[in-house]
C-alpha atoms as a printed R data frame, in Angstrom:
    type eleno elety resid chain resno       x       y       z
1   ATOM     1    CA   MET     A     1  -2.256  25.609  23.080
2   ATOM     2    CA   ALA     A     2  -5.708  23.687  23.102
3   ATOM     3    CA   TRP     A     3  -4.149  20.370  24.405
4   ATOM     4    CA   LYS     A     4  -2.697  19.648  27.870
5   ATOM     5    CA   THR     A     5   0.648  18.754  28.898
6   ATOM     6    CA   LEU     A     6   2.310  16.198  32.072
7   ATOM     7    CA   ASP     A     7   2.544  19.631  33.902
8   ATOM     8    CA   ASP     A     8  -1.116  20.216  34.122
9   ATOM     9    CA   MET     A     9  -1.712  16.686  36.011
10  ATOM    10    CA   ASP     A    10  -1.874  15.263  39.413
11  ATOM    11    CA   LEU     A    11   0.106  12.185  38.707
12  ATOM    12    CA   ASP     A    12   0.637  11.200  42.155
13  ATOM    13    CA   GLY     A    13  -0.851   7.331  42.684
14  ATOM    14    CA   LYS     A    14  -2.381   8.100  39.345
15  ATOM    15    CA   ARG     A    15  -2.326   4.868  36.514
16  ATOM    16    CA   VAL     A    16  -1.097   6.657  33.431
17  ATOM    17    CA   LEU     A    17  -2.260   5.230  30.353
18  ATOM    18    CA   THR     A    18   0.792   6.464  27.865
19  ATOM    19    CA   ARG     A    19   0.580   5.913  24.202
20  ATOM    20    CA   VAL     A    20   3.835   5.168  22.959
21  ATOM    21    CA   ASP     A    21   5.576   4.301  19.703
22  ATOM    22    CA   ILE     A    22   8.076   2.051  19.969
23  ATOM    23    CA   ASN     A    23   7.978  -0.026  16.592
24  ATOM    24    CA   VAL     A    24  11.475  -0.252  16.318
25  ATOM    25    CA   PRO     A    25  13.589  -2.206  14.187
26  ATOM    26    CA   VAL     A    26  14.574  -6.026  15.286
27  ATOM    27    CA   ASP     A    27  16.494  -8.574  14.249
28  ATOM    28    CA   SER     A    28  16.351 -12.007  15.624
29  ATOM    29    CA   GLY     A    29  14.402 -10.492  18.560
30  ATOM    30    CA   VAL     A    30  16.847  -8.229  19.274
31  ATOM    31    CA   VAL     A    31  16.468  -4.383  18.898
32  ATOM    32    CA   THR     A    32  19.070  -3.255  16.161
33  ATOM    33    CA   ASP     A    33  17.819   0.945  17.086
34  ATOM    34    CA   ALA     A    34  16.263   1.789  19.859
35  ATOM    35    CA   THR     A    35  15.880   5.351  19.067
36  ATOM    36    CA   ARG     A    36  12.173   5.911  19.512
37  ATOM    37    CA   ILE     A    37  12.601   3.838  22.817
38  ATOM    38    CA   GLU     A    38  14.617   6.567  24.144
39  ATOM    39    CA   ARG     A    39  12.852   9.407  23.122
40  ATOM    40    CA   VAL     A    40  10.041   8.155  24.975
41  ATOM    41    CA   ALA     A    41  12.054   7.678  28.219
42  ATOM    42    CA   PRO     A    42  12.071  11.249  29.498
43  ATOM    43    CA   THR     A    43   8.031  11.151  29.500
44  ATOM    44    CA   VAL     A    44   7.712   7.665  31.442
45  ATOM    45    CA   GLN     A    45  10.225   8.762  33.497
46  ATOM    46    CA   ASP     A    46   8.778  12.281  34.486
47  ATOM    47    CA   ILE     A    47   5.135  10.115  35.483
48  ATOM    48    CA   LEU     A    48   7.810   7.603  37.620
49  ATOM    49    CA   SER     A    49   9.100  11.178  39.506
50  ATOM    50    CA   ARG     A    50   6.032  11.937  40.202
51  ATOM    51    CA   GLY     A    51   4.369   9.257  41.853
52  ATOM    52    CA   GLY     A    52   2.347   7.745  38.477
53  ATOM    53    CA   ILE     A    53   2.442   4.249  37.179
54  ATOM    54    CA   PRO     A    54   3.166   4.556  33.295
55  ATOM    55    CA   VAL     A    55   0.965   1.791  31.637
56  ATOM    56    CA   LEU     A    56   2.579   2.092  28.059
57  ATOM    57    CA   LEU     A    57  -0.015   1.315  24.845
58  ATOM    58    CA   ALA     A    58   1.882   0.670  21.805
59  ATOM    59    CA   HIS     A    59   1.683  -1.284  18.500
60  ATOM    60    CA   PHE     A    60   3.991  -3.059  16.376
61  ATOM    61    CA   GLY     A    61   4.166  -4.135  13.053
62  ATOM    62    CA   ARG     A    62   0.695  -4.951  11.059
63  ATOM    63    CA   PRO     A    63  -0.817  -8.199  12.785
64  ATOM    64    CA   LYS     A    64  -4.048  -6.674  11.297
65  ATOM    65    CA   GLY     A    65  -6.195  -7.878  14.622
66  ATOM    66    CA   GLN     A    66  -4.333 -11.108  14.877
67  ATOM    67    CA   VAL     A    67  -2.160 -12.289  17.777
68  ATOM    68    CA   VAL     A    68   1.354 -12.729  15.812
69  ATOM    69    CA   PRO     A    69   3.862 -14.525  17.960
70  ATOM    70    CA   GLU     A    70   6.828 -12.359  16.398
71  ATOM    71    CA   MET     A    71   5.152  -9.058  16.929
72  ATOM    72    CA   SER     A    72   4.605  -9.254  20.240
73  ATOM    73    CA   LEU     A    73   6.126  -6.384  22.618
74  ATOM    74    CA   GLN     A    74   7.201  -9.282  25.013
75  ATOM    75    CA   MET     A    75  10.821  -9.149  22.746
76  ATOM    76    CA   LEU     A    76  11.194  -5.130  23.426
77  ATOM    77    CA   VAL     A    77  11.206  -5.490  27.397
78  ATOM    78    CA   PRO     A    78  15.165  -6.058  27.835
79  ATOM    79    CA   ALA     A    79  15.700  -2.621  25.578
80  ATOM    80    CA   LEU     A    80  12.581  -1.054  27.320
81  ATOM    81    CA   LYS     A    81  14.194  -1.928  31.042
82  ATOM    82    CA   ALA     A    82  17.712  -0.312  29.439
83  ATOM    83    CA   ALA     A    83  16.312   2.770  28.370
84  ATOM    84    CA   PHE     A    84  13.893   3.370  31.234
85  ATOM    85    CA   GLY     A    85  16.771   2.319  33.985
86  ATOM    86    CA   THR     A    86  13.814   0.265  35.833
87  ATOM    87    CA   GLU     A    87  11.616  -3.014  36.346
88  ATOM    88    CA   VAL     A    88   8.938  -3.400  33.004
89  ATOM    89    CA   LEU     A    89   6.151  -5.750  33.798
90  ATOM    90    CA   PHE     A    90   4.825  -7.228  30.409
91  ATOM    91    CA   THR     A    91   0.952  -8.242  30.199
92  ATOM    92    CA   THR     A    92  -1.921  -9.151  27.726
93  ATOM    93    CA   LEU     A    93  -4.872  -6.928  28.199
94  ATOM    94    CA   ASP     A    94  -6.620  -9.528  29.850
95  ATOM    95    CA   GLY     A    95  -4.470  -9.707  32.824
96  ATOM    96    CA   ALA     A    96  -3.870  -5.883  32.481
97  ATOM    97    CA   GLU     A    97  -5.590  -5.267  35.759
98  ATOM    98    CA   ALA     A    98  -4.049  -7.636  37.594
99  ATOM    99    CA   ALA     A    99  -0.633  -6.608  36.591
100 ATOM   100    CA   ILE     A   100  -1.241  -3.107  37.272
101 ATOM   101    CA   ALA     A   101  -2.638  -3.867  40.620
102 ATOM   102    CA   ALA     A   102   0.441  -5.710  41.362
103 ATOM   103    CA   CYS     A   103   3.043  -3.351  39.876
104 ATOM   104    CA   PRO     A   104   5.751  -2.106  42.460
105 ATOM   105    CA   ALA     A   105   6.809   1.450  43.104
106 ATOM   106    CA   GLY     A   106   8.798   2.711  40.462
107 ATOM   107    CA   ALA     A   107   8.413  -0.060  37.794
108 ATOM   108    CA   VAL     A   108   6.427   0.261  34.497
109 ATOM   109    CA   VAL     A   109   3.537  -1.693  32.671
110 ATOM   110    CA   LEU     A   110   3.665  -2.664  29.053
111 ATOM   111    CA   LEU     A   111   0.586  -3.694  27.447
112 ATOM   112    CA   GLU     A   112   1.139  -6.412  24.467
113 ATOM   113    CA   ASN     A   113   0.824  -5.135  21.159
114 ATOM   114    CA   THR     A   114  -2.649  -2.906  20.793
115 ATOM   115    CA   ARG     A   115  -3.019  -4.166  16.846
116 ATOM   116    CA   PHE     A   116  -3.560  -7.623  18.382
117 ATOM   117    CA   GLU     A   117  -6.985  -6.226  19.185
118 ATOM   118    CA   PRO     A   118  -9.310  -6.634  16.357
119 ATOM   119    CA   GLY     A   119 -10.601  -2.993  17.275
120 ATOM   120    CA   GLU     A   120  -7.924  -1.315  17.342
121 ATOM   121    CA   GLU     A   121  -7.689   0.038  13.875
122 ATOM   122    CA   LYS     A   122 -11.304   0.548  13.749
123 ATOM   123    CA   ASN     A   123 -10.807   2.921  16.692
124 ATOM   124    CA   ASP     A   124 -13.824   0.661  18.483
125 ATOM   125    CA   PRO     A   125 -15.135   2.506  21.468
126 ATOM   126    CA   ASP     A   126 -16.019  -0.675  23.473
127 ATOM   127    CA   LEU     A   127 -11.749  -1.641  23.143
128 ATOM   128    CA   ALA     A   128 -11.069   1.977  24.012
129 ATOM   129    CA   ALA     A   129 -13.497   1.592  27.249
130 ATOM   130    CA   ARG     A   130 -11.601  -1.706  28.021
131 ATOM   131    CA   PHE     A   131  -8.358   0.401  28.069
132 ATOM   132    CA   ALA     A   132  -9.929   3.137  29.860
133 ATOM   133    CA   ALA     A   133 -11.042   1.052  32.606
134 ATOM   134    CA   LEU     A   134  -7.383   0.336  33.501
135 ATOM   135    CA   GLY     A   135  -6.169   4.127  33.701
136 ATOM   136    CA   ASP     A   136  -7.146   7.296  35.695
137 ATOM   137    CA   ILE     A   137  -5.168   9.523  33.435
138 ATOM   138    CA   TYR     A   138  -4.513   9.631  29.379
139 ATOM   139    CA   CYS     A   139  -1.024  10.564  28.023
140 ATOM   140    CA   ASN     A   140  -0.596  10.567  24.330
141 ATOM   141    CA   ASP     A   141   3.168  10.427  23.560
142 ATOM   142    CA   ALA     A   142   3.168   9.027  19.762
143 ATOM   143    CA   PHE     A   143   2.994  12.041  17.476
144 ATOM   144    CA   SER     A   144   4.219   9.456  14.593
145 ATOM   145    CA   ALA     A   145   0.805   7.850  15.286
146 ATOM   146    CA   ALA     A   146  -1.469  10.939  15.444
147 ATOM   147    CA   HIS     A   147  -2.603  10.671  12.226
148 ATOM   148    CA   ARG     A   148  -4.612   7.284  12.853
149 ATOM   149    CA   ALA     A   149  -7.843   7.287  14.514
150 ATOM   150    CA   HIS     A   150  -7.095   4.301  16.259
151 ATOM   151    CA   SER     A   151  -8.484   3.253  19.811
152 ATOM   152    CA   SER     A   152  -5.495   3.703  21.567
153 ATOM   153    CA   THR     A   153  -5.235   6.962  20.045
154 ATOM   154    CA   GLU     A   154  -8.470   8.823  19.289
155 ATOM   155    CA   ALA     A   155 -11.329   7.275  21.296
156 ATOM   156    CA   LEU     A   156  -9.111   6.426  24.758
157 ATOM   157    CA   ALA     A   157  -8.458  10.139  24.675
158 ATOM   158    CA   ARG     A   158 -12.000  11.063  24.945
159 ATOM   159    CA   LEU     A   159 -12.631   8.773  27.529
160 ATOM   160    CA   LEU     A   160 -10.090  10.040  30.378
161 ATOM   161    CA   PRO     A   161  -8.416  13.242  31.090
162 ATOM   162    CA   ALA     A   162  -5.578  13.854  28.771
163 ATOM   163    CA   CYS     A   163  -2.423  15.202  27.610
164 ATOM   164    CA   ALA     A   164   0.501  15.068  25.642
165 ATOM   165    CA   GLY     A   165   3.355  13.675  26.766
166 ATOM   166    CA   ARG     A   166   6.945  15.201  26.519
167 ATOM   167    CA   LEU     A   167   7.842  13.853  22.932
168 ATOM   168    CA   MET     A   168   4.247  14.759  21.643
169 ATOM   169    CA   GLN     A   169   4.734  18.170  23.409
170 ATOM   170    CA   ALA     A   170   7.955  18.928  21.715
171 ATOM   171    CA   GLU     A   171   6.912  17.873  18.585
172 ATOM   172    CA   LEU     A   172   3.886  19.896  18.197
173 ATOM   173    CA   GLU     A   173   5.585  23.192  20.134
174 ATOM   174    CA   ALA     A   174   8.002  22.764  17.008
175 ATOM   175    CA   LEU     A   175   5.586  22.417  14.704
176 ATOM   176    CA   GLU     A   176   3.502  25.303  16.028
177 ATOM   177    CA   ALA     A   177   6.765  27.437  15.685
178 ATOM   178    CA   ALA     A   178   7.698  26.601  12.332
179 ATOM   179    CA   LEU     A   179   4.063  26.916  10.651
180 ATOM   180    CA   GLY     A   180   1.257  28.126  13.166
181 ATOM   181    CA   THR     A   181   2.948  31.591  14.055
182 ATOM   182    CA   PRO     A   182   6.429  31.524  12.503
183 ATOM   183    CA   LYS     A   183   8.834  33.897  12.512
184 ATOM   184    CA   ARG     A   184   9.224  35.121   8.995
185 ATOM   185    CA   PRO     A   185  10.267  34.796   6.082
186 ATOM   186    CA   VAL     A   186   9.415  31.255   5.875
187 ATOM   187    CA   LEU     A   187  11.402  28.669   3.561
188 ATOM   188    CA   ALA     A   188  10.172  25.353   2.668
189 ATOM   189    CA   VAL     A   189  12.043  22.984   0.995
190 ATOM   190    CA   VAL     A   190  10.141  20.055  -0.572
191 ATOM   191    CA   GLY     A   191  12.289  17.256  -2.309
192 ATOM   192    CA   GLY     A   192  11.702  13.559  -3.177
193 ATOM   193    CA   ALA     A   193  10.901  11.459  -6.355
194 ATOM   194    CA   LYS     A   194   7.588  12.365  -7.096
195 ATOM   195    CA   VAL     A   195   5.005  15.269  -7.196
196 ATOM   196    CA   SER     A   196   1.966  12.863  -7.105
197 ATOM   197    CA   THR     A   197   2.856  12.037  -3.256
198 ATOM   198    CA   LYS     A   198   3.025  15.763  -2.299
199 ATOM   199    CA   LEU     A   199   0.220  17.275  -3.831
200 ATOM   200    CA   ASP     A   200  -1.591  18.205  -0.872
201 ATOM   201    CA   LEU     A   201   1.567  19.588   0.907
202 ATOM   202    CA   LEU     A   202   2.808  21.894  -2.125
203 ATOM   203    CA   GLY     A   203  -1.038  22.892  -2.446
204 ATOM   204    CA   ASN     A   204  -1.067  23.886   1.552
205 ATOM   205    CA   LEU     A   205   2.838  25.351   1.718
206 ATOM   206    CA   VAL     A   206   2.347  27.827  -1.174
207 ATOM   207    CA   ALA     A   207  -0.452  29.952   0.828
208 ATOM   208    CA   LYS     A   208   1.806  29.335   3.727
209 ATOM   209    CA   VAL     A   209   5.357  30.076   3.420
210 ATOM   210    CA   ASP     A   210   7.162  32.869   1.746
211 ATOM   211    CA   MET     A   211   9.767  30.782  -0.264
212 ATOM   212    CA   LEU     A   212   9.799  27.324  -1.914
213 ATOM   213    CA   VAL     A   213  12.445  25.314  -2.953
214 ATOM   214    CA   ILE     A   214  11.233  22.198  -5.103
215 ATOM   215    CA   GLY     A   215  13.935  20.015  -5.731
216 ATOM   216    CA   GLY     A   216  14.632  16.123  -6.486
217 ATOM   217    CA   GLY     A   217  12.680  14.592  -8.931
218 ATOM   218    CA   MET     A   218   9.639  16.604  -8.137
219 ATOM   219    CA   ALA     A   219  11.671  19.383  -9.720
220 ATOM   220    CA   ASN     A   220  11.733  17.649 -13.172
221 ATOM   221    CA   THR     A   221   8.311  17.655 -13.372
222 ATOM   222    CA   PHE     A   222   8.001  21.504 -12.931
223 ATOM   223    CA   LEU     A   223  10.503  22.094 -15.327
224 ATOM   224    CA   ALA     A   224   8.796  19.845 -17.991
225 ATOM   225    CA   ALA     A   225   5.390  21.666 -16.996
226 ATOM   226    CA   GLN     A   226   7.564  24.966 -17.985
227 ATOM   227    CA   GLY     A   227   8.826  23.414 -21.524
228 ATOM   228    CA   VAL     A   228  12.124  22.427 -20.358
229 ATOM   229    CA   ALA     A   229  13.442  19.317 -21.971
230 ATOM   230    CA   VAL     A   230  14.671  16.656 -19.081
231 ATOM   231    CA   GLY     A   231  15.654  13.716 -20.943
232 ATOM   232    CA   LYS     A   232  15.231  10.365 -19.603
233 ATOM   233    CA   SER     A   233  14.807  12.043 -15.987
234 ATOM   234    CA   LEU     A   234  12.206  10.700 -13.381
235 ATOM   235    CA   CYS     A   235   9.079  12.873 -14.513
236 ATOM   236    CA   GLU     A   236   5.490  12.767 -13.802
237 ATOM   237    CA   HIS     A   237   4.611  14.219 -17.605
238 ATOM   238    CA   ASP     A   238   0.838  13.551 -16.866
239 ATOM   239    CA   LEU     A   239   1.104  16.137 -13.839
240 ATOM   240    CA   ALA     A   240   2.392  18.708 -15.859
241 ATOM   241    CA   GLU     A   241  -1.100  20.902 -15.831
242 ATOM   242    CA   THR     A   242  -1.026  20.472 -12.265
243 ATOM   243    CA   ALA     A   243   2.522  21.477 -11.775
244 ATOM   244    CA   ARG     A   244   1.328  24.421 -13.473
245 ATOM   245    CA   GLU     A   245  -1.425  25.365 -11.391
246 ATOM   246    CA   ILE     A   246   0.457  25.109  -8.276
247 ATOM   247    CA   LEU     A   247   3.039  27.600  -9.848
248 ATOM   248    CA   VAL     A   248  -0.146  29.944 -10.831
249 ATOM   249    CA   LYS     A   249  -1.439  29.577  -6.828
250 ATOM   250    CA   ALA     A   250   2.339  30.578  -5.276
251 ATOM   251    CA   GLU     A   251   2.319  33.369  -7.525
252 ATOM   252    CA   ALA     A   252  -1.051  34.657  -6.132
253 ATOM   253    CA   ALA     A   253  -0.011  34.030  -2.999
254 ATOM   254    CA   GLY     A   254   3.224  36.062  -3.132
255 ATOM   255    CA   CYS     A   255   5.688  32.520  -2.573
256 ATOM   256    CA   GLU     A   256   8.697  33.014  -4.512
257 ATOM   257    CA   ILE     A   257   9.309  29.083  -5.995
258 ATOM   258    CA   LEU     A   258  12.894  28.187  -6.599
259 ATOM   259    CA   LEU     A   259  13.752  25.655  -9.020
260 ATOM   260    CA   PRO     A   260  17.119  24.219 -10.152
261 ATOM   261    CA   VAL     A   261  18.862  26.625 -12.591
262 ATOM   262    CA   ASP     A   262  21.774  24.104 -13.268
263 ATOM   263    CA   VAL     A   263  21.798  20.512 -13.069
264 ATOM   264    CA   VAL     A   264  23.852  17.393 -12.438
265 ATOM   265    CA   VAL     A   265  23.319  14.700 -15.413
266 ATOM   266    CA   ALA     A   266  24.329  11.361 -15.960
267 ATOM   267    CA   ARG     A   267  23.872   8.255 -18.249
268 ATOM   268    CA   GLU     A   268  23.213   5.449 -15.415
269 ATOM   269    CA   PHE     A   269  22.203   5.764 -12.048
270 ATOM   270    CA   ARG     A   270  25.069   4.115 -10.241
271 ATOM   271    CA   GLU     A   271  27.491   5.348  -7.251
272 ATOM   272    CA   HIS     A   272  30.114   7.425  -8.902
273 ATOM   273    CA   ALA     A   273  28.324   7.133 -12.504
274 ATOM   274    CA   PRO     A   274  30.165   9.734 -14.782
275 ATOM   275    CA   SER     A   275  28.415  13.082 -14.568
276 ATOM   276    CA   GLU     A   276  28.538  16.738 -15.908
277 ATOM   277    CA   VAL     A   277  26.986  20.127 -14.805
278 ATOM   278    CA   VAL     A   278  24.898  21.814 -17.436
279 ATOM   279    CA   PRO     A   279  22.489  24.627 -17.375
280 ATOM   280    CA   VAL     A   280  18.819  23.419 -16.671
281 ATOM   281    CA   ALA     A   281  17.566  23.947 -20.037
282 ATOM   282    CA   GLN     A   282  20.333  21.516 -21.999
283 ATOM   283    CA   CYS     A   283  19.497  18.192 -20.500
284 ATOM   284    CA   PRO     A   284  20.956  15.857 -23.071
285 ATOM   285    CA   GLU     A   285  18.110  13.454 -24.432
286 ATOM   286    CA   ASP     A   286  19.973  10.301 -23.318
287 ATOM   287    CA   ALA     A   287  20.888  11.604 -19.754
288 ATOM   288    CA   MET     A   288  18.813  12.001 -16.909
289 ATOM   289    CA   ILE     A   289  18.844  15.079 -13.866
290 ATOM   290    CA   LEU     A   290  20.154  13.236 -10.778
291 ATOM   291    CA   ASP     A   291  20.760  16.377  -8.520
292 ATOM   292    CA   ALA     A   292  20.916  20.394  -8.629
293 ATOM   293    CA   GLY     A   293  23.933  22.005  -9.648
294 ATOM   294    CA   PRO     A   294  26.088  24.371  -8.002
295 ATOM   295    CA   GLU     A   295  24.139  27.677  -9.016
296 ATOM   296    CA   SER     A   296  21.078  26.120  -7.492
297 ATOM   297    CA   VAL     A   297  22.745  25.388  -4.614
298 ATOM   298    CA   ALA     A   298  24.058  28.850  -4.394
299 ATOM   299    CA   ALA     A   299  20.284  30.090  -4.978
300 ATOM   300    CA   VAL     A   300  18.921  27.812  -1.983
301 ATOM   301    CA   LYS     A   301  21.958  29.352   0.368
302 ATOM   302    CA   ALA     A   302  20.683  32.724  -0.578
303 ATOM   303    CA   ALA     A   303  16.785  32.031   0.000
304 ATOM   304    CA   LEU     A   304  18.180  30.511   3.718
305 ATOM   305    CA   ASP     A   305  20.305  33.542   4.444
306 ATOM   306    CA   ARG     A   306  17.176  35.438   3.966
307 ATOM   307    CA   ALA     A   307  14.821  33.202   5.747
308 ATOM   308    CA   GLN     A   308  14.482  32.998   9.613
309 ATOM   309    CA   THR     A   309  12.166  29.505   9.395
310 ATOM   310    CA   LEU     A   310  12.677  26.843   7.505
311 ATOM   311    CA   ILE     A   311  10.507  23.597   7.190
312 ATOM   312    CA   TRP     A   312  12.446  20.742   5.359
313 ATOM   313    CA   ASN     A   313  10.839  17.454   3.999
314 ATOM   314    CA   GLY     A   314  12.870  15.133   1.063
315 ATOM   315    CA   PRO     A   315  16.058  15.515  -0.448
316 ATOM   316    CA   LEU     A   316  17.017  17.815  -3.604
317 ATOM   317    CA   GLY     A   317  18.722  14.820  -5.552
318 ATOM   318    CA   ALA     A   318  19.411  11.108  -5.546
319 ATOM   319    CA   PHE     A   319  21.326  11.581  -1.937
320 ATOM   320    CA   GLU     A   320  21.725   7.981  -1.391
321 ATOM   321    CA   ILE     A   321  24.440   7.529  -3.868
322 ATOM   322    CA   ALA     A   322  27.158   9.948  -4.646
323 ATOM   323    CA   PRO     A   323  28.147  12.185  -6.456
324 ATOM   324    CA   PHE     A   324  24.143  13.324  -6.477
325 ATOM   325    CA   ASP     A   325  24.228  14.071  -2.645
326 ATOM   326    CA   ALA     A   326  26.295  16.938  -3.530
327 ATOM   327    CA   ALA     A   327  23.138  19.526  -3.541
328 ATOM   328    CA   THR     A   328  21.084  18.196  -0.246
329 ATOM   329    CA   ASN     A   329  24.633  17.906   1.479
330 ATOM   330    CA   ALA     A   330  25.671  21.355   0.954
331 ATOM   331    CA   ALA     A   331  22.244  23.228   1.758
332 ATOM   332    CA   ALA     A   332  21.494  21.050   5.017
333 ATOM   333    CA   ALA     A   333  25.030  22.047   6.320
334 ATOM   334    CA   HIS     A   334  24.513  25.398   5.491
335 ATOM   335    CA   ALA     A   335  20.950  25.367   7.093
336 ATOM   336    CA   ALA     A   336  22.874  23.600  10.159
337 ATOM   337    CA   LYS     A   337  25.301  26.577  10.208
338 ATOM   338    CA   LEU     A   338  22.649  29.399  10.019
339 ATOM   339    CA   THR     A   339  21.211  27.518  13.079
340 ATOM   340    CA   ALA     A   340  23.611  26.781  15.020
341 ATOM   341    CA   ARG     A   341  24.400  30.729  14.870
342 ATOM   342    CA   GLY     A   342  20.832  31.207  16.030
343 ATOM   343    CA   ASP     A   343  19.912  32.995  12.787
344 ATOM   344    CA   LEU     A   344  17.008  30.212  11.655
345 ATOM   345    CA   VAL     A   345  14.907  28.178  13.266
346 ATOM   346    CA   SER     A   346  14.804  24.972  11.330
347 ATOM   347    CA   VAL     A   347  12.534  21.651  11.638
348 ATOM   348    CA   ALA     A   348  12.720  18.471   9.188
349 ATOM   349    CA   GLY     A   349  10.862  15.516   8.690
350 ATOM   350    CA   GLY     A   350   9.583  12.232   7.150
351 ATOM   351    CA   GLY     A   351  11.698   9.341   6.539
352 ATOM   352    CA   ASP     A   352  14.174  10.286   3.799
353 ATOM   353    CA   THR     A   353  14.718  13.542   5.094
354 ATOM   354    CA   VAL     A   354  15.875  12.161   8.511
355 ATOM   355    CA   SER     A   355  18.144   9.844   6.165
356 ATOM   356    CA   ALA     A   356  19.375  13.138   4.100
357 ATOM   357    CA   LEU     A   357  20.512  15.194   7.139
358 ATOM   358    CA   ASN     A   358  22.268  12.413   9.167
359 ATOM   359    CA   LYS     A   359  24.212  11.236   6.308
360 ATOM   360    CA   ALA     A   360  24.798  15.252   5.583
361 ATOM   361    CA   GLY     A   361  25.959  15.471   9.298
362 ATOM   362    CA   ALA     A   362  23.483  18.212   9.932
363 ATOM   363    CA   ALA     A   363  20.759  16.713  11.803
364 ATOM   364    CA   GLU     A   364  21.997  17.306  15.437
365 ATOM   365    CA   ASP     A   365  22.008  21.324  14.340
366 ATOM   366    CA   PHE     A   366  18.543  21.603  13.013
367 ATOM   367    CA   THR     A   367  16.267  22.658  15.504
368 ATOM   368    CA   TYR     A   368  13.489  19.922  15.533
369 ATOM   369    CA   ILE     A   369  13.950  16.926  13.569
370 ATOM   370    CA   SER     A   370  10.867  14.984  13.715
371 ATOM   371    CA   THR     A   371  10.606  10.968  13.797
372 ATOM   372    CA   ALA     A   372   7.029  10.837  12.116
373 ATOM   373    CA   GLY     A   373   6.889  10.168   8.559
374 ATOM   374    CA   GLY     A   374   2.737  10.138   7.659
375 ATOM   375    CA   ALA     A   375   1.927  12.207  10.790
376 ATOM   376    CA   PHE     A   376   4.677  15.133   9.905
377 ATOM   377    CA   LEU     A   377   3.355  14.983   6.419
378 ATOM   378    CA   GLU     A   378  -0.152  15.364   6.893
379 ATOM   379    CA   TRP     A   379   0.571  18.000   9.299
380 ATOM   380    CA   MET     A   380   2.240  20.124   6.625
381 ATOM   381    CA   GLU     A   381  -0.577  19.470   4.146
382 ATOM   382    CA   GLY     A   382  -2.841  21.337   6.872
383 ATOM   383    CA   LYS     A   383  -4.720  18.228   7.970
384 ATOM   384    CA   ALA     A   384  -6.313  17.848  11.570
385 ATOM   385    CA   LEU     A   385  -4.407  14.929  12.949
386 ATOM   386    CA   PRO     A   386  -7.566  12.779  15.228
387 ATOM   387    CA   GLY     A   387  -4.850  11.703  17.744
388 ATOM   388    CA   VAL     A   388  -3.693  15.573  18.405
389 ATOM   389    CA   ALA     A   389  -7.391  16.709  18.154
390 ATOM   390    CA   ALA     A   390  -8.661  14.588  20.902
391 ATOM   391    CA   LEU     A   391  -6.105  15.895  23.209
392 ATOM   392    CA   GLY     A   392  -8.330  19.152  23.154
């Protein structure tokens, strides 16, 4: 690994500037889902147990360099105390030096929203230097913000001895196992509504994986590009040529593409709308494709049986509403079963993906599920992430 972890650092008596992602959902000032906070707790507790002082840097919302009172991190203090099991001292950047000096042993310091500072999103070196003056070591535990070159994620990492926190370490190790040096064959499942949002992703994956399942609305664009009539389905007809280019690139790279062979169609997009299963070439003109059919699911399961590594991003159908969640649920359950048995390394990420796998009851058996949206996608696209590169 090109980057260091907390294990490589002497933390005793050191002020550890720790970049975390605690951008959690809040209703009337109360945290409604503390998952992100709970996931950084191991890093904070590790620093404390080894005699360090964790000084947390984090953003919340999009204040765009302005002080927006309802985006203050002060409201997160009760949830942080509960997750860390210790005192959390809140401070602004101006008062940070005094707050850190006065921090009792075993307590945590939380700095105000980094994005209240106009220089944060500009990766301003002067702001990074102000942060750096407060600490001895920099620890980045916010993989989900690693695709942003901001003062607290990129410039700061170059000014102090730097390492990855436990969550960042787990994320990077999982990603390395999935695309860096994976066990083959590697299967990627890419779904979702639009091809246009995932062109870079598909272009990178066909050169790196052995099998690629394309599902959701994206599959309609590929089917239409091959001359299949898709009725009133969601479809980007203007991307037909691009879809054909991806198919040619896949063939040249020896990557097997799996598209639906049968589909579930309906005349309206609503829960329990009347639906039927038809061969892929027989979608009625007045209907839309809302899910992959049973034969398609069987083909995905067979591909999963052959695979040793799975990377999953995006659902196979309109998973939010029954019965059009059937293909996603069945494929996810099969992947979870293979993983639990030790036959598959499964890594998944992206907002809709996490929701879909949770809904299918499959999430907890996956090897690793990334909570990062943009960073996970950019990593899958083969792009360098500034926040990770700076740790090297």
